[in-house]
Short mmCIF file of C-alpha atoms (C1' of nucleotides) in Angstrom, two decimals:
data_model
loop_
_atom_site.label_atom_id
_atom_site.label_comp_id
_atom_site.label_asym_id
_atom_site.label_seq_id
_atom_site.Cartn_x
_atom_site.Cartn_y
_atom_site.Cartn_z
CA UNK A 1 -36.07 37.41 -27.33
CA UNK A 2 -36.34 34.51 -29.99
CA UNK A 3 -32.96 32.20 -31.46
CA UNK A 4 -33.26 32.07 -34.67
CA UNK A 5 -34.17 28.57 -34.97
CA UNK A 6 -31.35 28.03 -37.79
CA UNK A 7 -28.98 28.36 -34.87
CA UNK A 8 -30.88 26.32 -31.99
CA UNK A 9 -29.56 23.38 -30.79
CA UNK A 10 -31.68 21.69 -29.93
CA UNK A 11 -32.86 18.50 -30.84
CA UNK A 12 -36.27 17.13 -31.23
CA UNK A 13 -37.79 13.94 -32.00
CA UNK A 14 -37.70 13.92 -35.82
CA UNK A 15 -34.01 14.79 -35.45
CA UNK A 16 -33.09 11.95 -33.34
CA UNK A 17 -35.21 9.60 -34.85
CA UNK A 18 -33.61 10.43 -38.44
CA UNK A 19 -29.91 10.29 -36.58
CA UNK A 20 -30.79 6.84 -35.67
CA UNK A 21 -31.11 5.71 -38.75
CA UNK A 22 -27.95 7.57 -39.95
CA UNK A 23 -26.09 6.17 -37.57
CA UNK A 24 -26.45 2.60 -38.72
CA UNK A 25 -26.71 3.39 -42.53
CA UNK A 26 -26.04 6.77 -44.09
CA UNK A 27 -26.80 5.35 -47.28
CA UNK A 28 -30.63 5.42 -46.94
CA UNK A 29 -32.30 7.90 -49.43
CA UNK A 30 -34.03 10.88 -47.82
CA UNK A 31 -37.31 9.45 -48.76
CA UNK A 32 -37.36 6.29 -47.48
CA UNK A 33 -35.95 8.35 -43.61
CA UNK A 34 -39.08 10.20 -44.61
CA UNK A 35 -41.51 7.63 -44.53
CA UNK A 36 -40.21 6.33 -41.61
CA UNK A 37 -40.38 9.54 -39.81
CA UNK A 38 -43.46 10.91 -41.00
CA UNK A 39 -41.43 13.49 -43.09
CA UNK A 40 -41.26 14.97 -46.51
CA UNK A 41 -38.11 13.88 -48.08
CA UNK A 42 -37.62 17.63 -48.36
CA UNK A 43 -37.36 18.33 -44.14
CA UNK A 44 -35.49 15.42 -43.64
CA UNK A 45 -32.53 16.78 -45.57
CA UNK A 46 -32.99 20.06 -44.39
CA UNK A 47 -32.80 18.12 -40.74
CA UNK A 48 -29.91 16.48 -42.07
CA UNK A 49 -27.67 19.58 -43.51
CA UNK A 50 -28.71 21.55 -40.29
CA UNK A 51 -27.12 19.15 -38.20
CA UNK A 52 -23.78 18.94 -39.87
CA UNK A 53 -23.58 22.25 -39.79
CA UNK A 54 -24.34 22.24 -36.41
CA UNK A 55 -21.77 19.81 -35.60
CA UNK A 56 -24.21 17.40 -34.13
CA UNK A 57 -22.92 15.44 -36.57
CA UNK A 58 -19.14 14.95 -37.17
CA UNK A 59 -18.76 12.91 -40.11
CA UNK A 60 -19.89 10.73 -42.81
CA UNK A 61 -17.84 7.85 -43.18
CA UNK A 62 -17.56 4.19 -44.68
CA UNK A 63 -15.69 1.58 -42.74
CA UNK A 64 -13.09 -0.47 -43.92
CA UNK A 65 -12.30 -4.80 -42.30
CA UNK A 66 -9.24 -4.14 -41.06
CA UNK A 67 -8.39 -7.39 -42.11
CA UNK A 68 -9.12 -7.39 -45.48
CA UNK A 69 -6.73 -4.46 -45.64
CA UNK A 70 -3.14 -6.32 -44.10
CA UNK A 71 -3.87 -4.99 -40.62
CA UNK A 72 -5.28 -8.18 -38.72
CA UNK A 73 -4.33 -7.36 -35.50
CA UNK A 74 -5.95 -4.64 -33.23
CA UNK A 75 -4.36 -3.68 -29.81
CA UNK A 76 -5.49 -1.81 -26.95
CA UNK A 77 -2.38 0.10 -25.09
CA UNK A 78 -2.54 1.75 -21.90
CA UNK A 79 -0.10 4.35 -21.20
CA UNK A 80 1.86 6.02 -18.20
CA UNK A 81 3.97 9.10 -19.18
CA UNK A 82 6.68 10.49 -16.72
CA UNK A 83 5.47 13.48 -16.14
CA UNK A 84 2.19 15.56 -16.33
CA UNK A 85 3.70 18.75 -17.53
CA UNK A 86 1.18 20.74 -20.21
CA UNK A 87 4.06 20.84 -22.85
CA UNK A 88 5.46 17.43 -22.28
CA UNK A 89 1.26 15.90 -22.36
CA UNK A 90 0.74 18.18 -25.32
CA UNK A 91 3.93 16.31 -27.33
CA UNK A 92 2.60 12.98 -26.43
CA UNK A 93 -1.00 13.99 -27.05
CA UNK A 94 0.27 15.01 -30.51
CA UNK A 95 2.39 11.94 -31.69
CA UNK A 96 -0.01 9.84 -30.81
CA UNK A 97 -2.77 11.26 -32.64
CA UNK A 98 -0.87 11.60 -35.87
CA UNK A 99 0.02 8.52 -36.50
CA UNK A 100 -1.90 6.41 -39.03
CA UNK A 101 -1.99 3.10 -36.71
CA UNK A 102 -3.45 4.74 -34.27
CA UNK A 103 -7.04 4.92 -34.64
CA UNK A 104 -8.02 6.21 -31.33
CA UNK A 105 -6.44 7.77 -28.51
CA UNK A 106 -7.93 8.97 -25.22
CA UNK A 107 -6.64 11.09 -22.33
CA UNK A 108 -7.88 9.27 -19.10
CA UNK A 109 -7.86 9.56 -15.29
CA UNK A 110 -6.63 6.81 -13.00
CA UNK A 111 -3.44 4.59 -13.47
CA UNK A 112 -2.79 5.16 -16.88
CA UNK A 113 -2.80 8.33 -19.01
CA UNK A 114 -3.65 7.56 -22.61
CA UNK A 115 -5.43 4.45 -23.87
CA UNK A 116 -4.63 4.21 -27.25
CA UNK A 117 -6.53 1.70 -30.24
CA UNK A 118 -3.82 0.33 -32.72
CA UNK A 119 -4.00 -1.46 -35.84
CA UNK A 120 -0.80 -3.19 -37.01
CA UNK A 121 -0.21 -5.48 -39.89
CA UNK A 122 2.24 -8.39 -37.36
CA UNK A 123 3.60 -7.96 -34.23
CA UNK A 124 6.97 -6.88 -35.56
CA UNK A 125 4.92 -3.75 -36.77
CA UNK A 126 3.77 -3.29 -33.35
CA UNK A 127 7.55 -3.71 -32.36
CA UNK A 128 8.15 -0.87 -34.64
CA UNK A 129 5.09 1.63 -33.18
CA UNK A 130 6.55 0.84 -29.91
CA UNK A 131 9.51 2.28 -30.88
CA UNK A 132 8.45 5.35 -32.86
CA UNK A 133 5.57 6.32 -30.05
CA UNK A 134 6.83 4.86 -26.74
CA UNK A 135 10.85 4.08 -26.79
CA UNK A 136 11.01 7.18 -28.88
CA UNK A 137 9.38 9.53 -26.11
CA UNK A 138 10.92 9.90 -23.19
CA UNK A 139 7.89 10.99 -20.91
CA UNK A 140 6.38 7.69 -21.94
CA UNK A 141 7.58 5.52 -18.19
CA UNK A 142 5.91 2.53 -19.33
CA UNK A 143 3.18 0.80 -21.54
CA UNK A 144 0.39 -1.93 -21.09
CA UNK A 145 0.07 -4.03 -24.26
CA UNK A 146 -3.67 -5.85 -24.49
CA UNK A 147 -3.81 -7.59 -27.61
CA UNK A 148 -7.27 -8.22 -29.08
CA UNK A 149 -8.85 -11.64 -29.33
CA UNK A 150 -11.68 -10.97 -30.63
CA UNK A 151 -13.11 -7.37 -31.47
CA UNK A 152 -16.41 -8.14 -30.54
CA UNK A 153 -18.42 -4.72 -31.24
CA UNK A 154 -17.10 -2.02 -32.82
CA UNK A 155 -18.29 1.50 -34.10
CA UNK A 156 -19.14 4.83 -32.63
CA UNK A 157 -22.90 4.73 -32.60
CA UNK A 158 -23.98 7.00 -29.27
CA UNK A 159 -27.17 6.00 -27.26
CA UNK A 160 -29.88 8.44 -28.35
CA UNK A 161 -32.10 9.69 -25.55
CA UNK A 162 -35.54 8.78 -25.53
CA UNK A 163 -37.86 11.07 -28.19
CA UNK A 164 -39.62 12.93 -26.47
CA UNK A 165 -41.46 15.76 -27.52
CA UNK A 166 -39.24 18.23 -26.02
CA UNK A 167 -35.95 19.41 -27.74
CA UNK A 168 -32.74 18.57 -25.21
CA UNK B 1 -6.77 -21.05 -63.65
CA UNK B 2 -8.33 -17.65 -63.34
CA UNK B 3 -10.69 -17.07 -60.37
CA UNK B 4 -14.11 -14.70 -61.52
CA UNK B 5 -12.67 -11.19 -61.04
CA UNK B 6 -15.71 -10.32 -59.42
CA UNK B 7 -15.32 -12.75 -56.72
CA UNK B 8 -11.68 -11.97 -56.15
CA UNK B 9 -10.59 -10.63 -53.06
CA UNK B 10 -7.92 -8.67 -53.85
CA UNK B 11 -7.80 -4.45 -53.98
CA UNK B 12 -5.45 -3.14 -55.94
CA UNK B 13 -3.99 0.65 -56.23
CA UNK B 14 -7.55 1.95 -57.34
CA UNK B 15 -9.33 0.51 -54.91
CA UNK B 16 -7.29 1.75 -51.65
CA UNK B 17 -7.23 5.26 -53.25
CA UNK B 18 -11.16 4.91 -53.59
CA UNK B 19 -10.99 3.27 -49.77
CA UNK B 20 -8.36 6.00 -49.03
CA UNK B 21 -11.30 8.83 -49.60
CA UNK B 22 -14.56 7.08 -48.60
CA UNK B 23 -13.04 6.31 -45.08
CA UNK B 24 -12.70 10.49 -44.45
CA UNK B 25 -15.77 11.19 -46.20
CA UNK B 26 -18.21 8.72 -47.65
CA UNK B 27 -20.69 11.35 -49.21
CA UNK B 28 -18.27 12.35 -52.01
CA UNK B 29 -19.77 11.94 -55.33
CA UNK B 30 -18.47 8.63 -57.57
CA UNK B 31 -17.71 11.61 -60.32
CA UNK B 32 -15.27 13.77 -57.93
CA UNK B 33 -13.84 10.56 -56.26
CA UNK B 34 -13.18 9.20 -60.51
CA UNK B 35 -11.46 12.80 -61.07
CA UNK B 36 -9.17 11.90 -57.78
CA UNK B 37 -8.29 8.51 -58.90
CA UNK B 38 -8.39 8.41 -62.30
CA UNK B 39 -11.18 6.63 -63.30
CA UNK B 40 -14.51 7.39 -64.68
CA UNK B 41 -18.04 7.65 -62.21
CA UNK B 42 -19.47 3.79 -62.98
CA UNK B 43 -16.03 2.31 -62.62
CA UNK B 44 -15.79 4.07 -59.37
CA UNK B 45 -19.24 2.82 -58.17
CA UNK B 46 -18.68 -0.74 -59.67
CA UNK B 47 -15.36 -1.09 -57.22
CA UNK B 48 -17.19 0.51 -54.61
CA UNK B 49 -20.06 -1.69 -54.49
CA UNK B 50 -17.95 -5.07 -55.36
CA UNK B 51 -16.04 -3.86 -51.89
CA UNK B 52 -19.52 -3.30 -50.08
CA UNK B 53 -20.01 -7.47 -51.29
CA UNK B 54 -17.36 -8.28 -50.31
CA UNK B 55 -17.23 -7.44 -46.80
CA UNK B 56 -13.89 -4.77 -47.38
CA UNK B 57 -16.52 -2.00 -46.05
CA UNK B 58 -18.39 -3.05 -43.58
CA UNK B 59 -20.79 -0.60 -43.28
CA UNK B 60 -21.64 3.46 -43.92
CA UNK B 61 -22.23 5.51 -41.06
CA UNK B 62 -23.08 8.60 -39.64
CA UNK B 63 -21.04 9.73 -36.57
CA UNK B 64 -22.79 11.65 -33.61
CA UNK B 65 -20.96 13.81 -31.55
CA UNK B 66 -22.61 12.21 -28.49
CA UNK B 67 -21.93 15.57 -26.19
CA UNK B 68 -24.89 16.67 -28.66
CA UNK B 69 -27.42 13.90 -27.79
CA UNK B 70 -26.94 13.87 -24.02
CA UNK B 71 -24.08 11.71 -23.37
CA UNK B 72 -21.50 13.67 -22.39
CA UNK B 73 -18.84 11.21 -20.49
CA UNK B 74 -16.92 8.18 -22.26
CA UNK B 75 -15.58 6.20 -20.00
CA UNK B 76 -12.48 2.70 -20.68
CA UNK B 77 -13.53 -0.30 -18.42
CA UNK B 78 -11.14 -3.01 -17.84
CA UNK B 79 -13.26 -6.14 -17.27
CA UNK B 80 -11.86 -9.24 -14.85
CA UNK B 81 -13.76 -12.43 -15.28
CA UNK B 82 -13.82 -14.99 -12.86
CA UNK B 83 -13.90 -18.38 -14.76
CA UNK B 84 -12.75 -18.71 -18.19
CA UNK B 85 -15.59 -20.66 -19.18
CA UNK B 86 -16.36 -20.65 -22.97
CA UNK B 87 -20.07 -21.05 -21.80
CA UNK B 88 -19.37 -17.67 -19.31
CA UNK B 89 -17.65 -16.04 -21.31
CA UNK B 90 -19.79 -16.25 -24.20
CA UNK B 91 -22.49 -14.95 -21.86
CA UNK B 92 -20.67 -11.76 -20.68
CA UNK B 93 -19.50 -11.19 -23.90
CA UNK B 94 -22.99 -10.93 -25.09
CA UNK B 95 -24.37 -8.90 -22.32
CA UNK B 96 -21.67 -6.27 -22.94
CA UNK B 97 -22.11 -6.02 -26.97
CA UNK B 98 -26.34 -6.34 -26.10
CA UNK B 99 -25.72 -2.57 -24.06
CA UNK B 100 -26.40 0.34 -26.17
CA UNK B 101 -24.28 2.44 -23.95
CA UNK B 102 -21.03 -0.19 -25.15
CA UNK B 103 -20.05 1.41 -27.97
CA UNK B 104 -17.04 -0.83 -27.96
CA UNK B 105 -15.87 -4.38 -27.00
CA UNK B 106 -12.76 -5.89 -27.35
CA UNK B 107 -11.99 -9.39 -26.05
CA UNK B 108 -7.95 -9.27 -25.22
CA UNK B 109 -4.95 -10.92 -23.67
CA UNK B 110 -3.33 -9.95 -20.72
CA UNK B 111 -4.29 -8.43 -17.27
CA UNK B 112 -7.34 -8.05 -18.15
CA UNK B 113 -10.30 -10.13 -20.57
CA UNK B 114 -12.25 -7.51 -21.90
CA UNK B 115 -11.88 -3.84 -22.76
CA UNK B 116 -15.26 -1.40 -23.21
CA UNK B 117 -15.22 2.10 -24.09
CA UNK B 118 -18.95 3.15 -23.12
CA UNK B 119 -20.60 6.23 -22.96
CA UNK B 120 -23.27 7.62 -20.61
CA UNK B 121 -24.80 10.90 -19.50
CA UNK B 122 -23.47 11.04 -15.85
CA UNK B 123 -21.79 9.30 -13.53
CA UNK B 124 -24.78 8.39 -11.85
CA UNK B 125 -25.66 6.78 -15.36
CA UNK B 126 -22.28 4.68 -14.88
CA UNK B 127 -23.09 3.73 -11.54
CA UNK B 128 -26.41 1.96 -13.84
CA UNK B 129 -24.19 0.64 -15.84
CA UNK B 130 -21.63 -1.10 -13.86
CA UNK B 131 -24.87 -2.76 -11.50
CA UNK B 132 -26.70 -3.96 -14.92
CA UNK B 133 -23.17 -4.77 -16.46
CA UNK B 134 -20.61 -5.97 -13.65
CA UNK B 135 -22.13 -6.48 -10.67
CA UNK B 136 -25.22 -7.85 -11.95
CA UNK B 137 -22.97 -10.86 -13.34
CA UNK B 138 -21.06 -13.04 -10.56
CA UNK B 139 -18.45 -14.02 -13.01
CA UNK B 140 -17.25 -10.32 -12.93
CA UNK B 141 -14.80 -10.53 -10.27
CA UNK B 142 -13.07 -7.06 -10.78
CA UNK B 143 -13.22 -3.68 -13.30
CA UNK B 144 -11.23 -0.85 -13.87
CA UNK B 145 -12.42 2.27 -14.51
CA UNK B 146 -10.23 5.07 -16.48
CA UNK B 147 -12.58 8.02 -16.96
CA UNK B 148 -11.78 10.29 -20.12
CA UNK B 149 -10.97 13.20 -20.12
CA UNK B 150 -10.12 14.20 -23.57
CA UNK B 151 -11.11 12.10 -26.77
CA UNK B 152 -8.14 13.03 -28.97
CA UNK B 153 -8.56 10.71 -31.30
CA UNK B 154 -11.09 8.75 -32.50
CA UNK B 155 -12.69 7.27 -35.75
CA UNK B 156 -12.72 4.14 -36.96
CA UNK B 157 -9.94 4.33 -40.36
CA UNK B 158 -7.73 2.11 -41.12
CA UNK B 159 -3.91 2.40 -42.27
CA UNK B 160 -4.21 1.44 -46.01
CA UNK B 161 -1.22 0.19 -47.90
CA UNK B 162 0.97 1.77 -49.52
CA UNK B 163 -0.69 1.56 -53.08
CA UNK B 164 1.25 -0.55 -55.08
CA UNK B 165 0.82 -2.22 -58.40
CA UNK B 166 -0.42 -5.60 -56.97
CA UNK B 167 -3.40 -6.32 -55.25
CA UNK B 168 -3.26 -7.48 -52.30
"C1'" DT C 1 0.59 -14.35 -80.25
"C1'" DT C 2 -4.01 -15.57 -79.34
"C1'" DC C 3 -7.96 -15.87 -76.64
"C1'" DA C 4 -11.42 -15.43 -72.92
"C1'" DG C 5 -12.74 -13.19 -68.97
"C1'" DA C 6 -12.70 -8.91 -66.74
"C1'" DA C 7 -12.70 -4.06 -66.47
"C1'" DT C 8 -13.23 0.23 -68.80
"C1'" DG C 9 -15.58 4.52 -70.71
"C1'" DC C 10 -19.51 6.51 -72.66
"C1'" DA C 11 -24.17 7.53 -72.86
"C1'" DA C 12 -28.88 6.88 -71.46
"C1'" DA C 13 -32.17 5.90 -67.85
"C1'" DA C 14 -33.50 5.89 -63.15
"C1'" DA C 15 -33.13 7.62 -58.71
"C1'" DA C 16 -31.79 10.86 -55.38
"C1'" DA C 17 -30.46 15.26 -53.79
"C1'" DT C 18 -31.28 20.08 -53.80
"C1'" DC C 19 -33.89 24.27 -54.39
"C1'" DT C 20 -38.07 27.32 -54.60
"C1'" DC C 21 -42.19 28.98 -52.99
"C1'" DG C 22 -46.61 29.38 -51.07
"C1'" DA C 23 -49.09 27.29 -47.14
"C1'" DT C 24 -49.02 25.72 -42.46
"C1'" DT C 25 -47.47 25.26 -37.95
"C1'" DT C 26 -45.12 26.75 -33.87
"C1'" DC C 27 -44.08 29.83 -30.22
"C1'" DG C 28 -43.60 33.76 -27.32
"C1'" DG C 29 -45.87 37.81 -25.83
"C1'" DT C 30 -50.00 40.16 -24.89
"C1'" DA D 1 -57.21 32.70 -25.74
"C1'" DC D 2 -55.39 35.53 -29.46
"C1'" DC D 3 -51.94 37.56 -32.58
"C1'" DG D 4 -47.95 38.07 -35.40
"C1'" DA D 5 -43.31 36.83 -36.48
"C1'" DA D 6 -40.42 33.18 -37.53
"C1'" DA D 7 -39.58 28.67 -38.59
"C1'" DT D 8 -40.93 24.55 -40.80
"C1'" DC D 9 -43.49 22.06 -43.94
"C1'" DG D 10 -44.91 19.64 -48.45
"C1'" DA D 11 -45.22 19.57 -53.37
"C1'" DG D 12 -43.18 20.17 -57.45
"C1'" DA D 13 -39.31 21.83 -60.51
"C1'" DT D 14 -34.43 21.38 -61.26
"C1'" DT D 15 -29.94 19.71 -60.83
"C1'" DT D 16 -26.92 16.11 -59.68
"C1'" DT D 17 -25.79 11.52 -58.78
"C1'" DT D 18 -26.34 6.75 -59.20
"C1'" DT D 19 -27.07 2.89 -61.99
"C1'" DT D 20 -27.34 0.12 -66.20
"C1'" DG D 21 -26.41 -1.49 -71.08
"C1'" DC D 22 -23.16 -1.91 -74.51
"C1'" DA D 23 -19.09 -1.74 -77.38
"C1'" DT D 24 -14.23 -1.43 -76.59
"C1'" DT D 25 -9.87 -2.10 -74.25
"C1'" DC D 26 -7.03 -4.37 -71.06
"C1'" DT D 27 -4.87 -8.49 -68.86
"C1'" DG D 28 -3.08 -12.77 -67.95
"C1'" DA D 29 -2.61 -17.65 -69.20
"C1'" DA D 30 -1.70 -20.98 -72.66
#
DNA sequence: TTCAGAATGCAAAAAAATCTCGATTTCGGT
DNA sequence: ACCGAAATCGAGATTTTTTTGCATTCTGAA
């Protein structure tokens, strides 16, 4: 039995070449990916649209300094919550993720439970997430503050695998 | 005096409503973004590309879901150094932003020096990376790993202010 | 109030994205 | 190795967006 190829998944080596571009610059016309792919402008949007449909790729985005916006200071925090009941992870999990400081938040193993990535304008706005996120929850037992120096690589640019001539 | 406008640095209520949509999406047309904010196509694209020259967006990216593309696990390392050394540190720092599986590095206070969120395809692909990364440099003297195990957030946006009548 | 620099909108030109369609390639089954 | 279905391709037509030039309007300082 054949997939319809418009629903396959899997990725070959014009698809990975083109996301490496995109991943640096999404601004590049279709042509120009095309002549560095050995594609007609045409297949490399069709590429393109297929895999943002697929959800291979998640977004389009432009990236703003941080800085040049009045939030200068980035922190990592680690937190411990209380207890690892569903509903009580699921509130924390939730708060944490809607609020606009917070520009990423993971659920990890080991000692602590979230990491979270903050931007804040001054440490008194820090102060103030604190409160809303931590001192405001009470299944948050305690938090690890690591402010950051120096953000020395940023972005979410994923190691593509090797083109081969196979799809993965 | 009145500095060039077109060297000025700061955004005012246009601008962060422009910022406001390009951050979620950056593949909106200048036309629908004018309709949004109130301005017409080419004043929209003027603003946008005075922001790309002027460092406010620092780039325009495609984001991979990198489940898709073989790299299933994203892992937070806590990074120890031994010595403090500018001349060290400089050299670990570096070697971590050099990795294509870093996707992040943040230099920070605290506990510990530097924080990496990485990702890789197994564990066995971690194990790699800590030799190449950690124990292949002596002034590593400890890391922490925190494995995740649900990416709740993540992105890269910014908290914009709250658009008022004077630039920034 | 006046003035100069800056930003705007409109309209045209240039470039890019999107669509169509016939030709070609790929791929599984025989 | 061969065949046929299905997917993909490239070239060109079409639509849409981006970009530029220009006259006008806005803004802030004197």
């Amino acid at each position: 039995m054949l997939m319809p190829e418009s629903a396959r998944d899997g990725l070959d080596s014009f698809d990975l070449a083109i996301l490496d571009i995109l991943q640096r610059d999404n601004t590049i016309a279709h042509r120009i990916i095309g002549e560095r792919v050995n594609l007609s402008a045409a297949a490399v949007h069709r590429r393109v649209r297929r895999m943002q449909e697929n959800g291979v790729i998640t977004g389009n985005f432009a990236v703003v300094d941080p800085a040049r916006v009045g939030q200068p200071i980035t922190i990592v925090v680690e937190v411990e919550v209380e207890s690892e009941r569903l509903d009580l992870l699921d509130a924390a999990r939730r708060s944490f993720a809607a609020d606009p400081a917070v520009q990423q938040c993971y659920y990890v193993t080991g000692d602590a439970d979230f990491v979270l990535i903050v931007t804040v304008a001054s440490m008194s706005g820090y102060d103030a997430l604190t409160r809303r996120l931590f001192f405001g929850n009470h299944n948050v037992r305690r938090f690890r503050t690591l402010v950051v120096m120096d953000r020395i690589k940023t972005g979410l640019a994923v190691q593509l695998p090797n083109p081969s001539r196979e799809p993965i």
